[in-house]
mmCIF file of C-alpha atoms in Angstrom:
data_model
loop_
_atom_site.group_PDB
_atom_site.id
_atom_site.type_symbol
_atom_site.label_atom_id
_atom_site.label_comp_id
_atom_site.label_asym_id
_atom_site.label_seq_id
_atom_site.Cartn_x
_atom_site.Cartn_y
_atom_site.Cartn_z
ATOM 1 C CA UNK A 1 98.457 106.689 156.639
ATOM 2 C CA UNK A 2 100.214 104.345 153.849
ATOM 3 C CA UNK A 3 102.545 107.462 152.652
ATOM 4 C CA UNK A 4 106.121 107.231 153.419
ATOM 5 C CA UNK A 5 108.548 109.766 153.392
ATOM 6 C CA UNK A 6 112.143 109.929 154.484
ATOM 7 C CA UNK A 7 113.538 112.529 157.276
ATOM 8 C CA UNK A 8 114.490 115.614 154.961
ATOM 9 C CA UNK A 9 117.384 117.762 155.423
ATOM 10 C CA UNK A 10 118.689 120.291 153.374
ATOM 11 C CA UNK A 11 121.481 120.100 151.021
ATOM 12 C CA UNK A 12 124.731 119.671 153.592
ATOM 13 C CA UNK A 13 126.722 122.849 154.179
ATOM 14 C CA UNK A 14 130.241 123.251 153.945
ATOM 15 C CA UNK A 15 131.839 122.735 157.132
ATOM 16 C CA UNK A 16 133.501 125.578 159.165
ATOM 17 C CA UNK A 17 135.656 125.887 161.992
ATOM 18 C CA UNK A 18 134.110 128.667 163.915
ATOM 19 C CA UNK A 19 135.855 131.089 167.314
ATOM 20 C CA UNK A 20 134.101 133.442 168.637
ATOM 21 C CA UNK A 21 133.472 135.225 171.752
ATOM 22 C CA UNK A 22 130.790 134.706 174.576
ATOM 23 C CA UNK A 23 128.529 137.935 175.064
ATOM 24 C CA UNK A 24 126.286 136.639 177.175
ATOM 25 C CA UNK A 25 125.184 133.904 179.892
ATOM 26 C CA UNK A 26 121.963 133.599 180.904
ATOM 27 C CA UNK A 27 120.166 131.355 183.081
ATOM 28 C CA UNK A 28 117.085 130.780 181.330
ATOM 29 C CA UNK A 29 115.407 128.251 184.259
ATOM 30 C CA UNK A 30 117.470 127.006 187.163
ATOM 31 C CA UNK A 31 118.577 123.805 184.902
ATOM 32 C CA UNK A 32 119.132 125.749 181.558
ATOM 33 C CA UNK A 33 121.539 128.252 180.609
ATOM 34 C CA UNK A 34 121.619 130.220 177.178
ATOM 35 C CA UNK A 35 125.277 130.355 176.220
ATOM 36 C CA UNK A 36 125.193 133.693 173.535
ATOM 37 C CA UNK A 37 128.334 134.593 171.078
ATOM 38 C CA UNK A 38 128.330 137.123 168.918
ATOM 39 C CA UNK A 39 130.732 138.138 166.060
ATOM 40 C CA UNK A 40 130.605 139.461 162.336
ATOM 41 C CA UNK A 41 131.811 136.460 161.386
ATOM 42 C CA UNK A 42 128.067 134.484 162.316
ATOM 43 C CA UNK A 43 126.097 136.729 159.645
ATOM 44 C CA UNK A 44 127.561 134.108 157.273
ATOM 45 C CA UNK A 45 125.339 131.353 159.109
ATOM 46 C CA UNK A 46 122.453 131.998 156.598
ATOM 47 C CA UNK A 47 119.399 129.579 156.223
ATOM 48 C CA UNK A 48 119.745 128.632 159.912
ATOM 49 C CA UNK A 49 116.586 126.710 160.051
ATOM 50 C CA UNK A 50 114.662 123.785 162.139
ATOM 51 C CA UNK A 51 116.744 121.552 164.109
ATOM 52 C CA UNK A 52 120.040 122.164 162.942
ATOM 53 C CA UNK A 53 123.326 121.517 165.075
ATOM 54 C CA UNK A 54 126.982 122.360 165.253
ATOM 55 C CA UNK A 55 129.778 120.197 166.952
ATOM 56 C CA UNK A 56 130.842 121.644 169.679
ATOM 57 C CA UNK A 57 134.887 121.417 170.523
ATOM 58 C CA UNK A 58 136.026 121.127 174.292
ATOM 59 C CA UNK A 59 139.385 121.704 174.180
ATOM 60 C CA UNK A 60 141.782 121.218 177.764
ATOM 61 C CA UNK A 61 142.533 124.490 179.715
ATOM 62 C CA UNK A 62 145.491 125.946 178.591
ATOM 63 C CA UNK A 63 145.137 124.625 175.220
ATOM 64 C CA UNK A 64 146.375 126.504 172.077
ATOM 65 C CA UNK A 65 142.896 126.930 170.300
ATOM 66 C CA UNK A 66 142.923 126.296 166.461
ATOM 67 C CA UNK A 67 141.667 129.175 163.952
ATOM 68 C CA UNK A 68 140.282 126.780 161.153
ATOM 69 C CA UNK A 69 139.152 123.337 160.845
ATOM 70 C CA UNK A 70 142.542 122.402 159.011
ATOM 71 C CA UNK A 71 144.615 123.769 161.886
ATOM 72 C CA UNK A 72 141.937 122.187 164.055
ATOM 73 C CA UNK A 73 142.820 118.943 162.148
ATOM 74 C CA UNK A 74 146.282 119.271 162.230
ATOM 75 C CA UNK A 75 146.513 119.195 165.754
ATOM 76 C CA UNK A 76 144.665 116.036 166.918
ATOM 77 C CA UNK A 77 148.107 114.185 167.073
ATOM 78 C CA UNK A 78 148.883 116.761 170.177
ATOM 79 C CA UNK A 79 145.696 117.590 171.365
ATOM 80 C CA UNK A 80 142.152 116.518 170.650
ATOM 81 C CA UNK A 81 138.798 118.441 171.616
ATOM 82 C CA UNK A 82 135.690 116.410 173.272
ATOM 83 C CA UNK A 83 133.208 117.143 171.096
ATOM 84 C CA UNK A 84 129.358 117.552 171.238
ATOM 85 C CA UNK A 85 126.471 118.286 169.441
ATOM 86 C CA UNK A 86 124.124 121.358 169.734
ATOM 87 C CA UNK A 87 121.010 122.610 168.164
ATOM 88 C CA UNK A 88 121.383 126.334 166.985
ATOM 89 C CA UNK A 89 118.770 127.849 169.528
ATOM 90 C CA UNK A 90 118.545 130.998 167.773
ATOM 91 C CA UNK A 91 120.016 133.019 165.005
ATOM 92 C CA UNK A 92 119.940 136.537 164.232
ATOM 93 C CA UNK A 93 122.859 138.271 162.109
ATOM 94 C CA UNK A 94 125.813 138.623 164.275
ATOM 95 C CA UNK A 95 124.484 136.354 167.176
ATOM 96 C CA UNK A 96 123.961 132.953 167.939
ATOM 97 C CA UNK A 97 121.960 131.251 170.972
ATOM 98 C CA UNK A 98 122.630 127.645 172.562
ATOM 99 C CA UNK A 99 120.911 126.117 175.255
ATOM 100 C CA UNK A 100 122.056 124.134 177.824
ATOM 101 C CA UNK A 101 120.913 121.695 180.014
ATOM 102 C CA UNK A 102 122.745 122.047 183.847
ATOM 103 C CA UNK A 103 123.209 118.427 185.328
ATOM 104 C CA UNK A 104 126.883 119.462 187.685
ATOM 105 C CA UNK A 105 129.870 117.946 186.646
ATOM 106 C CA UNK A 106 128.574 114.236 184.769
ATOM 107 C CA UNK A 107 128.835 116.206 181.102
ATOM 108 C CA UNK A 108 131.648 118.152 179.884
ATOM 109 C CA UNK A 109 129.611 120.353 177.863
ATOM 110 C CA UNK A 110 126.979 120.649 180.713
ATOM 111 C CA UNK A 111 130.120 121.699 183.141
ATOM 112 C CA UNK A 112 131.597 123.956 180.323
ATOM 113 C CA UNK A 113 128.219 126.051 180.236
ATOM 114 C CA UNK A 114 128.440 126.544 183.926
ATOM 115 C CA UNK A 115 131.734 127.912 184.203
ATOM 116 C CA UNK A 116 131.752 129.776 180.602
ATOM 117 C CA UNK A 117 131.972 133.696 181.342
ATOM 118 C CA UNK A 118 131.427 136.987 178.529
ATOM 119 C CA UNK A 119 134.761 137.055 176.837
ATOM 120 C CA UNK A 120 135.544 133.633 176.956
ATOM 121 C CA UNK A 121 135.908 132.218 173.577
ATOM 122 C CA UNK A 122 133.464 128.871 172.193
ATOM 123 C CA UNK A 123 134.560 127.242 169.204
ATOM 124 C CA UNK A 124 132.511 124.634 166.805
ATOM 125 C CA UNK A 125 132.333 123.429 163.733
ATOM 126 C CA UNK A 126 129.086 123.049 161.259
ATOM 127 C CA UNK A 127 126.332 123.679 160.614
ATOM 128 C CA UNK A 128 124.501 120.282 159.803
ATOM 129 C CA UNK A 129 121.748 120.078 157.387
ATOM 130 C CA UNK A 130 118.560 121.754 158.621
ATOM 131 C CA UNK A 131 115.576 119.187 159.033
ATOM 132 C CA UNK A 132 112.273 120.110 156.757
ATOM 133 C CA UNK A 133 109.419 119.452 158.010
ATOM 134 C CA UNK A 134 107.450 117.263 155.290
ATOM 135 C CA UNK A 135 104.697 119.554 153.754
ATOM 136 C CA UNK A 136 102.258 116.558 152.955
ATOM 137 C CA UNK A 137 101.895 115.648 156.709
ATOM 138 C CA UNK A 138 98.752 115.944 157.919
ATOM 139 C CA UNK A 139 99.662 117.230 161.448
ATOM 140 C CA UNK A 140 103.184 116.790 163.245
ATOM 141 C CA UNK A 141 103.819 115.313 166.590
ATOM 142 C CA UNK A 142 106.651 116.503 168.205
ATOM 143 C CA UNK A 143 108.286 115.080 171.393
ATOM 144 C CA UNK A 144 111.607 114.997 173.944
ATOM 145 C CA UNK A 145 113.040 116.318 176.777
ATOM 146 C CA UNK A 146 114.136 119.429 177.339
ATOM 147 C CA UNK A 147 117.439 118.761 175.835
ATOM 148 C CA UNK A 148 115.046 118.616 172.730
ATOM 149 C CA UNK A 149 113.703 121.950 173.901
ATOM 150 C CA UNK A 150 115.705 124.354 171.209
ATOM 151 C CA UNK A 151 114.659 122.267 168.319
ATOM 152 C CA UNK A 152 111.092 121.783 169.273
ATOM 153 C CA UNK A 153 110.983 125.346 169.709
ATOM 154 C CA UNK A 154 112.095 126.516 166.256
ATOM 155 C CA UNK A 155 109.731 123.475 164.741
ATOM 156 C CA UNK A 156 106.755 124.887 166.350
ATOM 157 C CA UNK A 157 108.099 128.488 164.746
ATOM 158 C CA UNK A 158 108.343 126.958 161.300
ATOM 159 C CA UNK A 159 105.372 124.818 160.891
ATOM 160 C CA UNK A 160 101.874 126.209 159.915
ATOM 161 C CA UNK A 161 99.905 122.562 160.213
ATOM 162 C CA UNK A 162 98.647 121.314 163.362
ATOM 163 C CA UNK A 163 100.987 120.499 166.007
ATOM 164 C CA UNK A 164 100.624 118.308 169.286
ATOM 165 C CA UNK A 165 104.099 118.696 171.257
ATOM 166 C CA UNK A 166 104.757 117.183 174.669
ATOM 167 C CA UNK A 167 108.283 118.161 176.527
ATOM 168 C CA UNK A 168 109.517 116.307 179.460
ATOM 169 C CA UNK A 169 111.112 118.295 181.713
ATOM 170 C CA UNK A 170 112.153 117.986 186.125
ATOM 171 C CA UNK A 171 109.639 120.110 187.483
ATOM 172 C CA UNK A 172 106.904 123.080 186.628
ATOM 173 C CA UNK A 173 110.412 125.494 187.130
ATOM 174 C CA UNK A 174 111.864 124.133 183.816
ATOM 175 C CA UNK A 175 109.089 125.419 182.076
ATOM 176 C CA UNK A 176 109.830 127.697 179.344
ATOM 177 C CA UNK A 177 107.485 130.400 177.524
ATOM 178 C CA UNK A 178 107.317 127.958 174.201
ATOM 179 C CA UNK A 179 103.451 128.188 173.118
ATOM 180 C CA UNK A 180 101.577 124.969 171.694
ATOM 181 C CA UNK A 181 103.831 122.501 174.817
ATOM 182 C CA UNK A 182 102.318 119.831 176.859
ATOM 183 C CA UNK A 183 104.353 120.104 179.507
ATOM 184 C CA UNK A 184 105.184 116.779 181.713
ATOM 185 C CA UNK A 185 107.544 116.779 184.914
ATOM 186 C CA UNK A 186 109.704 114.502 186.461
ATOM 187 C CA UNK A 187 108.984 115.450 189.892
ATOM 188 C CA UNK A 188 111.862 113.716 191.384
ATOM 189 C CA UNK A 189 112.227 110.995 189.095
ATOM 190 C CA UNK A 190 115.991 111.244 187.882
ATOM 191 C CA UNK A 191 115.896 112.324 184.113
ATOM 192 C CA UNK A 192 115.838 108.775 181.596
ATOM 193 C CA UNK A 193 113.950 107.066 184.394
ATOM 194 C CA UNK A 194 110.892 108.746 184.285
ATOM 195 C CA UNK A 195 107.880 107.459 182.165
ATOM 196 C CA UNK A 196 105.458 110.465 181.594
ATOM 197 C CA UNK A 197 106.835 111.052 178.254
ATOM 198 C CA UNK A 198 105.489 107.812 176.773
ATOM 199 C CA UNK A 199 102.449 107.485 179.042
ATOM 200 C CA UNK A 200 101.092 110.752 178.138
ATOM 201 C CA UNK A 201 101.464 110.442 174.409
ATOM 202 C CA UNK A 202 99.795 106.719 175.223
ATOM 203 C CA UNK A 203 96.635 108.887 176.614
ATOM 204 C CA UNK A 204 96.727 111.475 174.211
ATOM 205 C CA UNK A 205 93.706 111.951 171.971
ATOM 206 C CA UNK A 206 95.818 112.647 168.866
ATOM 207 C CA UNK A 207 94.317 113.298 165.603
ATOM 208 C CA UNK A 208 94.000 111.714 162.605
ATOM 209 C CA UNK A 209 95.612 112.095 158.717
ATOM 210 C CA UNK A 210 98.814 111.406 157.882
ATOM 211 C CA UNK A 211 101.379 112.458 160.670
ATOM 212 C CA UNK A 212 105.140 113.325 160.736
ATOM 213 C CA UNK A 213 107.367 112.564 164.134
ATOM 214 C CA UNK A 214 110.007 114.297 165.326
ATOM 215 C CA UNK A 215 111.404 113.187 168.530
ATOM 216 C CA UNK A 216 114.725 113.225 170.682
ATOM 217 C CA UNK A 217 116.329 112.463 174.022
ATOM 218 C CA UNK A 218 117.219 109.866 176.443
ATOM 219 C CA UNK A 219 117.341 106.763 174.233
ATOM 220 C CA UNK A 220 115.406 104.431 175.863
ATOM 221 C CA UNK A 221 112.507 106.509 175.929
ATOM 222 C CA UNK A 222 112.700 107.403 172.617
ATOM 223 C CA UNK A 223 112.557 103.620 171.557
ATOM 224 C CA UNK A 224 109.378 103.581 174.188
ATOM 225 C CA UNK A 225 107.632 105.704 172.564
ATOM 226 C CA UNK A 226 108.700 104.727 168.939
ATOM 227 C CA UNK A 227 107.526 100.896 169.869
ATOM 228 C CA UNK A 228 104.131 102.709 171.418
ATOM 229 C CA UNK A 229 103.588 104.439 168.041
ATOM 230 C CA UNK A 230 104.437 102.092 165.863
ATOM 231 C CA UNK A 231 102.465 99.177 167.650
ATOM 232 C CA UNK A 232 99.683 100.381 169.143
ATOM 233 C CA UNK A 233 98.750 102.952 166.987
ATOM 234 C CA UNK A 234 100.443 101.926 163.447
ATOM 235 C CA UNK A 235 101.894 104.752 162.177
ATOM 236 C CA UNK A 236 104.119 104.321 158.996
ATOM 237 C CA UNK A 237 108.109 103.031 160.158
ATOM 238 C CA UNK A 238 109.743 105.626 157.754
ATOM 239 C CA UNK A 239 106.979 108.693 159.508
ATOM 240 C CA UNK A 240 108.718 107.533 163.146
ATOM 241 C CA UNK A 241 112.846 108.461 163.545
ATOM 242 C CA UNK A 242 113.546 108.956 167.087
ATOM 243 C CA UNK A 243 117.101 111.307 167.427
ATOM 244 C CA UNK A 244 119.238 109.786 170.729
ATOM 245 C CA UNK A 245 120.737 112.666 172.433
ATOM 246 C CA UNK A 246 121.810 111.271 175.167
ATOM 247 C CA UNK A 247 121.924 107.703 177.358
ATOM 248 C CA UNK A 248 121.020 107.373 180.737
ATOM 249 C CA UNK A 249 124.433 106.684 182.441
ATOM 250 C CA UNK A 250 126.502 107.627 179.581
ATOM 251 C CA UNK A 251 128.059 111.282 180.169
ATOM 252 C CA UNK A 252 127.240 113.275 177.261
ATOM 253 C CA UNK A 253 125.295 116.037 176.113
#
């Protein structure tokens, strides 16, 4: 295990401004809801691959919405969007899927997916580069919360090496059809106060070679289980990047 290798990502894209209509909302488990928009313009979102994100833009009820990212830009002086960062769920031609995680009111993007309806317009910018997994791993370990979900998802589509995942999620209801999870519930412990995530990869049996980690949520628990790895069972610094997606009692994603 002395091989290092950088995160990859592709080549960055261009950046677009992007409005277009909501076709769908779905509640995919009582805490997640798939947000789906659809329009001719998306087929241009080619190469969508493994964890890669848009910005999101929030902008105030009532708001005159911007067409491009110039006009976007132009208006910040008068009105600014929140902003937030999503993994593309899913992309085929003409549609795109994003996945949200349902906490009430304490994120704006969180509150936004609860109230969105068909015909309501979402508007983002991106893509980001897409994340490659590293063909000379050994075996990947992949790990998070469900707000991690989408992107460990489309890894576990992509890669054709062995795979341990483990998901943290609140209960056996979150569960989602995603083959090749070790799923790990909260039961009642508020989400970036629970443990399991770090105690059951501390347990695990994993296997040996070289290994590649992706991981992402609640910071602290991502630095828990980056020390765990790192410490107890000496995995290379550069084969360990933890992604913070959120903070506990910061409102965010």
């Amino acid at each position: 295990m002395s091989t290092d290798h950088p995160r990859r990502r592709s080549r960055r894209p261009e950046p677009r401004l992007w409005r277009v209509p909501v076709a769908a909302v779905t509640r995919v488990t009582p805490k997640m809801a798939r947000v789906t928009v659809k329009h001719e313009s998306l087929k241009a979102l080619d190469d969508v691959r493994t964890d890669q994100n848009v910005m999101l833009y929030l902008y105030p009820e009532g708001a005159e919405l911007p067409d491009t990212l110039a006009d976007a830009r132009a208006r910040w002086s008068q009105v600014r969007p929140l902003t937030r960062t999503y993994t593309l769920a899913r992309h085929d031609g003409d549609e795109v899927d994003f996945d949200f995680v349902l906490h009430g009111d304490s994120g704006p993007a969180s509150a936004w997916a609860a109230r969105v309806r068909p015909g309501d317009e979402m508007i983002f910018v991106g893509p980001s580069p897409a994340y490659r997994p590293d063909p000379d791993a050994d075996w990947y370990l992949l790990a998070g919360d469900e707000t991690a979900l989408p992107a460990i998802a489309a890894i576990l589509r992509e890669v054709d090496k062995p795979v341990r995942a483990f998901v943290e999620v609140a209960d056996a209801a979150e569960e989602q059809p995603v083959d090749g999870v070790t799923w790990l519930h909260r039961d009642g412990v508020p989400a970036g106060e629970s443990t399991v995530l770090v105690d059951a990869i501390r347990a695990a049996d994993l296997p040996p070679g070289l290994p590649e980690v992706w991981m992402a949520g609640e910071r602290a628990a991502m630095l828990a289980v980056r020390s765990h790895l790192l410490d107890d069972r000496g995995y290379p610094r550069a084969r360990v990047r933890p992604t913070t997606y959120w903070r506990r009692g910061e409102s965010g994603n």
